[in-house]
mmCIF file of C-alpha atoms in Angstrom:
data_model
loop_
_atom_site.group_PDB
_atom_site.id
_atom_site.type_symbol
_atom_site.label_atom_id
_atom_site.label_comp_id
_atom_site.label_asym_id
_atom_site.label_seq_id
_atom_site.Cartn_x
_atom_site.Cartn_y
_atom_site.Cartn_z
ATOM 1 C CA MET A 1 7.175 4.541 5.450
ATOM 2 C CA SER A 2 6.960 0.978 6.740
ATOM 3 C CA ASP A 3 9.783 -1.432 7.338
ATOM 4 C CA PRO A 4 10.811 -3.180 4.190
ATOM 5 C CA VAL A 5 9.680 -6.588 3.088
ATOM 6 C CA VAL A 6 12.601 -8.867 1.933
ATOM 7 C CA GLU A 7 11.873 -11.345 -0.905
ATOM 8 C CA SER A 8 13.803 -13.383 -3.301
ATOM 9 C CA MET A 9 13.749 -12.647 -7.051
ATOM 10 C CA ALA A 10 11.774 -15.758 -7.637
ATOM 11 C CA GLU A 11 9.162 -14.607 -5.021
ATOM 12 C CA VAL A 12 8.926 -11.146 -6.512
ATOM 13 C CA ARG A 13 8.752 -12.433 -10.091
ATOM 14 C CA SER A 14 5.655 -14.472 -9.071
ATOM 15 C CA HIS A 15 3.653 -11.459 -7.817
ATOM 16 C CA LEU A 16 5.294 -8.274 -9.117
ATOM 17 C CA ALA A 17 2.076 -6.372 -9.378
ATOM 18 C CA ASP A 18 1.546 -6.961 -5.604
ATOM 19 C CA VAL A 19 4.901 -5.787 -4.791
ATOM 20 C CA ILE A 20 4.367 -2.623 -6.804
ATOM 21 C CA ASP A 21 0.969 -2.028 -5.233
ATOM 22 C CA ARG A 22 2.446 -2.538 -1.679
ATOM 23 C CA ALA A 23 5.205 0.023 -2.477
ATOM 24 C CA ARG A 24 2.619 2.544 -3.803
ATOM 25 C CA ARG A 25 -0.364 2.092 -1.452
ATOM 26 C CA GLU A 26 1.190 0.967 1.688
ATOM 27 C CA GLU A 27 4.447 2.867 1.269
ATOM 28 C CA THR A 28 6.282 -0.391 2.041
ATOM 29 C CA PRO A 29 9.556 -1.020 0.208
ATOM 30 C CA THR A 30 10.506 -4.552 -1.068
ATOM 31 C CA ILE A 31 14.277 -5.494 -0.887
ATOM 32 C CA ILE A 32 14.879 -8.075 -3.632
ATOM 33 C CA THR A 33 17.435 -10.676 -2.918
ATOM 34 C CA ARG A 34 19.354 -12.887 -5.376
ATOM 35 C CA ARG A 35 21.299 -15.912 -3.898
ATOM 36 C CA GLY A 36 20.671 -14.368 -0.456
ATOM 37 C CA LYS A 37 22.269 -11.078 -1.286
ATOM 38 C CA HIS A 38 20.320 -7.768 -1.403
ATOM 39 C CA GLU A 39 20.263 -6.638 -5.011
ATOM 40 C CA ALA A 40 17.506 -4.059 -5.567
ATOM 41 C CA VAL A 41 14.579 -2.139 -3.873
ATOM 42 C CA VAL A 42 11.130 -1.443 -5.157
ATOM 43 C CA ILE A 43 9.738 1.746 -3.809
ATOM 44 C CA ASP A 44 6.984 4.161 -4.662
ATOM 45 C CA ILE A 45 7.918 6.647 -7.430
ATOM 46 C CA GLN A 46 7.106 9.732 -5.267
ATOM 47 C CA GLU A 47 9.554 8.334 -2.589
ATOM 48 C CA TYR A 48 12.108 7.779 -5.325
ATOM 49 C CA GLN A 49 11.722 11.353 -6.548
ATOM 50 C CA ARG A 50 11.964 12.679 -3.007
ATOM 51 C CA LEU A 51 15.139 10.774 -2.432
ATOM 52 C CA ARG A 52 16.606 12.020 -5.675
ATOM 53 C CA GLU A 53 15.864 15.603 -4.732
ATOM 54 C CA ILE A 54 17.585 15.147 -1.375
ATOM 55 C CA ALA A 55 20.587 13.566 -3.021
ATOM 56 C CA GLU A 56 20.916 16.331 -5.625
ATOM 57 C CA SER A 57 20.470 18.987 -3.047
ATOM 58 C CA ALA A 58 23.258 17.329 -0.850
ATOM 59 C CA GLU A 59 25.472 17.056 -3.808
ATOM 60 C CA GLU A 60 24.993 20.634 -4.870
ATOM 61 C CA ALA A 61 25.658 21.829 -1.259
ATOM 62 C CA TRP A 62 28.847 19.812 -1.039
ATOM 63 C CA LEU A 63 30.065 21.092 -4.408
ATOM 64 C CA ASN A 64 29.360 24.651 -3.362
ATOM 65 C CA GLN A 65 31.249 24.094 -0.174
ATOM 66 C CA LEU A 66 34.225 22.721 -2.154
ATOM 67 C CA ALA A 67 34.106 25.744 -4.411
ATOM 68 C CA ASP A 68 33.981 28.073 -1.441
ATOM 69 C CA GLU A 69 36.980 26.286 0.219
ATOM 70 C CA ALA A 70 38.932 26.299 -3.048
ATOM 71 C CA GLU A 71 38.129 30.000 -3.569
ATOM 72 C CA SER A 72 39.425 30.873 -0.164
ATOM 73 C CA GLU A 73 42.590 28.962 -0.763
ATOM 74 C CA GLY A 74 43.489 30.497 -3.975
ATOM 75 C CA THR A 75 43.376 29.085 -7.511
ATOM 76 C CA GLU A 76 46.739 27.376 -7.985
ATOM 77 C CA GLY A 77 46.221 23.707 -8.813
ATOM 78 C CA SER A 78 42.372 24.015 -8.514
ATOM 79 C CA VAL A 79 39.751 22.962 -10.937
ATOM 80 C CA SER A 80 36.500 24.691 -11.911
ATOM 81 C CA LEU A 81 33.124 23.693 -10.319
ATOM 82 C CA GLU A 82 32.099 22.279 -13.610
ATOM 83 C CA GLU A 83 35.305 20.130 -13.902
ATOM 84 C CA MET A 84 34.791 18.815 -10.299
ATOM 85 C CA ALA A 85 31.166 17.868 -11.074
ATOM 86 C CA ALA A 86 32.346 16.050 -14.223
ATOM 87 C CA LEU A 87 34.960 14.283 -12.278
ATOM 88 C CA LEU A 88 32.479 13.209 -9.539
ATOM 89 C CA ARG A 89 30.020 12.020 -12.019
ATOM 90 C CA ALA A 90 32.657 9.996 -13.895
ATOM 91 C CA ARG A 91 33.468 8.282 -10.500
ATOM 92 C CA GLN A 92 29.827 7.493 -9.872
ATOM 93 C CA GLY A 93 29.219 6.019 -13.348
#
């Protein structure tokens, strides 16, 4: 993957198809700014799916580690894996 290109919202708006093509063909992400602040990134869909898989695997491994630790410490005051996952998702939402 190439280093990202940084463009303002106005710039991206004027040539969105080119931004998408650059992400897909050249594997170059575009960071979109608004009022000088980074707001979003345009990346290729395959890269997005790859990153989602990595994040989901990491989350699952972390939850499993928490469950193993809780199991080894006993059950008093603990929550189920499903409850923990729901709590974490609520925090992210």
